[in-house]
Short mmCIF file of C-alpha atoms in Angstrom, two decimals:
data_model
loop_
_atom_site.label_atom_id
_atom_site.label_comp_id
_atom_site.label_asym_id
_atom_site.label_seq_id
_atom_site.Cartn_x
_atom_site.Cartn_y
_atom_site.Cartn_z
CA MET A 1 0.04 0.01 0.03
CA THR A 2 1.53 3.27 -1.14
CA PHE A 3 1.73 6.46 0.88
CA LEU A 4 -0.64 8.24 -1.54
CA SER A 5 -3.28 5.52 -1.15
CA ILE A 6 -3.10 5.90 2.60
CA ILE A 7 -3.51 9.65 2.32
CA SER A 8 -6.48 9.13 -0.10
CA LYS A 9 -8.30 6.89 2.31
CA LYS A 10 -7.78 9.26 5.22
CA THR A 11 -9.03 12.11 3.07
CA LYS A 12 -12.16 10.09 2.07
CA LEU A 13 -12.76 9.22 5.77
CA THR A 14 -12.39 12.86 6.81
CA LEU A 15 -14.76 14.05 4.12
CA CYS A 16 -17.38 11.44 5.15
CA LEU A 17 -17.15 12.40 8.79
CA SER A 18 -17.45 16.05 7.85
CA ALA A 19 -20.56 15.32 5.82
CA VAL A 20 -22.19 13.43 8.68
CA ALA A 21 -21.34 16.20 11.13
CA PHE A 22 -22.78 18.76 8.77
CA SER A 23 -25.99 16.76 8.30
CA LEU A 24 -26.42 16.35 11.98
CA SER A 25 -25.83 19.97 12.64
CA GLY A 26 -28.53 20.84 10.08
CA CYS A 27 -31.05 18.77 12.08
CA GLY A 28 -31.22 21.64 14.58
CA ALA A 29 -32.91 23.81 12.02
CA ILE A 30 -35.53 21.11 11.30
CA SER A 31 -38.59 20.99 13.45
CA LEU A 32 -39.40 17.56 14.77
CA HIS A 33 -42.78 18.52 16.03
CA GLU A 34 -45.78 17.16 14.37
CA PRO A 35 -49.37 18.10 15.15
CA GLY A 36 -51.08 15.40 17.23
CA THR A 37 -54.32 13.72 16.40
CA ILE A 38 -55.71 13.66 19.94
CA THR A 39 -58.14 16.47 20.73
CA GLN A 40 -57.08 19.08 23.24
CA SER A 41 -60.54 20.62 23.48
CA LYS A 42 -62.37 20.61 26.71
CA ILE A 43 -66.05 20.10 27.57
CA LYS A 44 -67.91 23.40 27.41
CA LEU A 45 -70.05 24.76 30.13
CA LYS A 46 -72.98 27.06 29.47
CA GLU A 47 -74.74 29.25 32.00
CA GLY A 48 -78.39 30.33 32.12
CA VAL A 49 -81.17 31.49 34.36
CA TYR A 50 -83.99 29.20 35.33
CA HIS A 51 -87.13 31.32 35.81
CA LYS A 52 -90.74 30.08 36.16
CA GLU A 53 -94.01 31.78 37.08
CA MET A 54 -97.40 30.42 37.76
CA LYS A 55 -100.46 30.91 39.91
CA THR A 56 -99.79 30.02 43.52
CA ALA A 57 -102.99 27.96 43.59
CA ASP A 58 -101.74 25.77 40.76
CA VAL A 59 -98.41 24.86 42.49
CA SER A 60 -98.39 21.15 43.38
CA ASN A 61 -95.94 19.04 45.35
CA GLU A 62 -94.99 17.21 42.13
CA TYR A 63 -94.12 20.59 40.46
CA LEU A 64 -91.97 21.49 43.49
CA ALA A 65 -90.25 18.17 43.40
CA GLN A 66 -89.51 18.64 39.73
CA ILE A 67 -87.89 21.96 40.47
CA ALA A 68 -85.83 20.41 43.24
CA ARG A 69 -84.51 17.73 40.93
CA HIS A 70 -83.54 20.21 38.27
CA HIS A 71 -81.79 22.42 40.81
CA ALA A 72 -79.94 19.42 42.30
CA LYS A 73 -78.57 18.51 38.80
CA TYR A 74 -78.02 21.88 37.14
CA GLY A 75 -78.30 24.54 39.86
CA ALA A 76 -75.35 26.98 40.20
CA SER A 77 -76.73 29.47 42.69
CA ASP A 78 -79.16 29.84 45.66
CA MET A 79 -82.84 29.53 44.75
CA ASP A 80 -85.18 32.50 44.94
CA VAL A 81 -88.68 31.51 46.01
CA ILE A 82 -91.24 34.36 45.76
CA VAL A 83 -94.94 34.54 46.45
CA THR A 84 -96.63 37.80 45.55
CA TYR A 85 -99.57 39.55 47.20
CA ASP A 86 -101.75 42.56 46.63
CA PRO A 87 -101.53 45.15 49.51
CA LYS A 88 -105.13 46.21 48.92
CA SER A 89 -106.67 42.76 48.61
CA TYR A 90 -108.55 41.10 51.50
CA ARG A 91 -107.85 37.59 50.10
CA ASN A 92 -104.37 37.85 48.64
CA THR A 93 -102.79 39.20 51.81
CA ALA A 94 -99.17 39.37 52.97
CA MET A 95 -99.89 36.89 55.72
CA ILE A 96 -101.20 34.27 53.40
CA ALA A 97 -98.30 34.86 51.00
CA SER A 98 -95.86 34.39 53.93
CA GLU A 99 -97.47 31.10 54.91
CA LYS A 100 -97.35 29.87 51.30
CA ALA A 101 -93.69 30.91 50.86
CA ALA A 102 -92.83 29.06 54.04
CA ASP A 103 -94.67 25.85 53.03
CA PHE A 104 -93.02 25.93 49.57
CA ALA A 105 -89.56 26.45 51.08
CA THR A 106 -90.09 23.58 53.58
CA TYR A 107 -91.15 21.14 50.86
CA LEU A 108 -88.19 22.14 48.66
CA ARG A 109 -85.74 21.65 51.52
CA ASP A 110 -87.24 18.26 52.20
CA ASN A 111 -86.50 17.39 48.53
CA GLY A 112 -82.86 18.34 48.73
CA VAL A 113 -82.71 22.07 47.97
CA GLY A 114 -80.14 23.64 50.19
CA GLU A 115 -79.63 27.38 50.16
CA MET A 116 -82.70 29.47 49.18
CA ASN A 117 -84.28 32.86 49.62
CA PRO A 118 -87.97 32.59 50.31
CA ARG A 119 -89.76 35.87 50.49
CA ILE A 120 -92.92 37.74 49.53
CA LEU A 121 -93.40 40.52 47.02
CA PRO A 122 -96.13 43.22 46.93
CA VAL A 123 -97.76 43.81 43.50
CA ASN A 124 -100.37 46.60 43.21
CA LYS A 125 -103.59 45.84 41.49
CA GLN A 126 -102.79 42.21 41.18
CA GLY A 127 -106.18 41.12 42.61
CA ASP A 128 -106.93 37.94 44.52
CA GLN A 129 -104.65 35.62 42.61
CA SER A 130 -101.07 35.54 43.82
CA GLN A 131 -98.15 34.40 41.75
CA PHE A 132 -95.39 31.87 42.52
CA ILE A 133 -91.99 32.76 41.11
CA VAL A 134 -88.86 30.59 41.34
CA SER A 135 -85.45 31.48 39.82
CA TYR A 136 -81.79 30.50 40.02
CA GLU A 137 -78.74 30.31 37.88
CA TYR A 138 -78.01 26.95 36.26
CA MET A 139 -75.17 25.34 34.31
CA THR A 140 -75.17 22.66 31.62
CA ALA A 141 -72.28 20.66 30.03
CA HIS A 142 -71.89 20.42 26.22
CA LYS A 143 -69.40 18.93 23.81
CA PRO A 144 -66.48 21.04 22.58
CA ASP A 145 -67.43 23.30 19.71
CA ASP A 146 -64.80 21.91 17.37
CA CYS A 147 -65.64 18.22 18.17
CA LYS A 148 -67.67 15.80 15.97
CA SER A 149 -68.45 12.12 16.22
CA MET A 150 -66.09 9.57 14.72
CA PRO A 151 -67.08 8.03 11.37
CA GLY A 152 -69.68 5.35 11.69
CA LEU A 153 -70.85 6.33 15.21
CA ASP A 154 -73.95 8.25 14.28
CA ASN A 155 -74.59 6.61 10.90
CA THR A 156 -73.22 3.84 8.60
CA ASP A 157 -70.66 5.97 6.82
CA LEU A 158 -67.27 4.55 7.64
CA SER A 159 -65.19 6.61 5.19
CA HIS A 160 -62.06 8.13 6.53
CA ASP A 161 -62.37 11.65 7.98
CA PRO A 162 -58.99 13.35 8.04
CA ASP A 163 -60.37 16.15 10.26
CA TYR A 164 -61.61 13.90 13.05
CA GLU A 165 -59.54 14.18 16.30
CA MET A 166 -59.29 11.22 18.53
CA GLY A 167 -61.16 11.52 21.89
CA CYS A 168 -63.92 13.77 20.53
CA SER A 169 -66.56 11.06 20.69
CA THR A 170 -65.58 10.20 24.25
CA LYS A 171 -66.02 13.91 25.30
CA ILE A 172 -69.36 14.09 23.47
CA TYR A 173 -70.79 11.23 25.44
CA MET A 174 -69.09 12.22 28.72
CA ALA A 175 -70.75 15.69 28.53
CA LYS A 176 -74.11 14.02 28.41
CA GLN A 177 -73.37 11.87 31.48
CA ILE A 178 -72.00 14.56 33.85
CA ALA A 179 -74.24 14.47 36.96
CA ARG A 180 -73.52 18.09 38.13
CA PRO A 181 -71.94 20.30 35.44
CA LYS A 182 -71.06 22.82 38.16
CA ASP A 183 -68.53 20.35 39.62
CA LEU A 184 -66.35 20.90 36.62
CA MET A 185 -65.59 24.46 37.96
CA GLY A 186 -63.98 22.90 41.07
CA GLN A 187 -64.56 23.90 44.62
CA GLU A 188 -63.32 26.93 46.42
CA ASN A 189 -61.21 26.41 49.53
CA PRO A 190 -61.96 29.22 51.96
CA ASN A 191 -58.97 28.40 54.20
CA VAL A 192 -55.97 27.55 52.07
CA VAL A 193 -53.53 28.22 54.95
CA SER A 194 -55.11 25.58 57.24
CA GLU A 195 -54.87 23.01 54.38
CA GLY A 196 -51.07 23.43 54.30
CA ARG A 197 -50.83 23.33 58.10
CA SER A 198 -52.84 20.09 58.23
CA ALA A 199 -50.59 18.51 55.60
CA SER A 200 -47.41 19.50 57.40
CA ASN A 201 -48.65 18.08 60.71
CA ILE A 202 -48.37 14.63 59.22
CA VAL A 203 -44.63 14.78 58.81
CA GLU A 204 -43.57 17.34 61.43
CA GLY A 205 -43.31 14.75 64.17
CA TYR A 206 -41.05 12.66 62.09
CA ARG A 207 -38.83 15.67 61.26
CA THR A 208 -38.42 16.69 64.87
CA GLY A 209 -37.73 13.17 66.04
CA ALA A 210 -40.73 13.11 68.38
CA LYS A 211 -41.73 9.60 69.52
CA ASN A 212 -45.31 8.50 69.30
CA GLU A 213 -46.87 7.51 72.55
CA PRO A 214 -48.16 3.85 72.61
CA LEU A 215 -51.79 3.43 72.06
CA ASP A 216 -53.65 1.25 74.49
CA GLY A 217 -56.37 -0.89 72.93
CA PHE A 218 -59.84 -1.63 74.38
CA THR A 219 -60.78 -5.21 75.23
CA ALA A 220 -64.19 -6.79 76.05
CA SER A 221 -62.73 -8.36 79.23
CA ASP A 222 -59.73 -8.12 81.50
CA ILE A 223 -57.91 -10.91 79.69
CA ARG A 224 -55.28 -9.66 77.23
#
């Protein structure tokens, strides 16, 4: 093997390694991120106001129970329970309205309604017929706006849909099964400081080296 052939092989090897290094350094400019096919959309919450009016004489226990069930599932605020009266009427009086409002509130509480605001409301020239008014804010859960069912789920068309994102069908059916949409908003913790204090108490004794006192058990007799 001649000296020139050795130099030639070394030159080729150097050029190959340089080409590999150059190609690898070029990878930094190439984006390796590809858009995913799993939906990132979340279940949507919609707010509304439940408001119903009817003659007080027509209010039945079944109607109140229906309101209680709706509030238990969708309610997002305290319930306002109002019974009207006419200040100049001898039949539709404030006393009678107060008794009706109290009776309605009692029945609603017995059917699971927690916080409510029962009260009476004067209405001039209403006459002898009082009105029952109930209102509260409610919340419902719905599928994400940009989600649709997977091919073949709602019909027999199984053709490929390139725009479908995986997980959308799951969220569509999940939104229909949520028992209390308000729970998706989470719960407020009025005392965050005490929560941390409670958690630290669990390990504080271990950190300080304090020994736990033995716990004496209870027995049904004097024999141990």
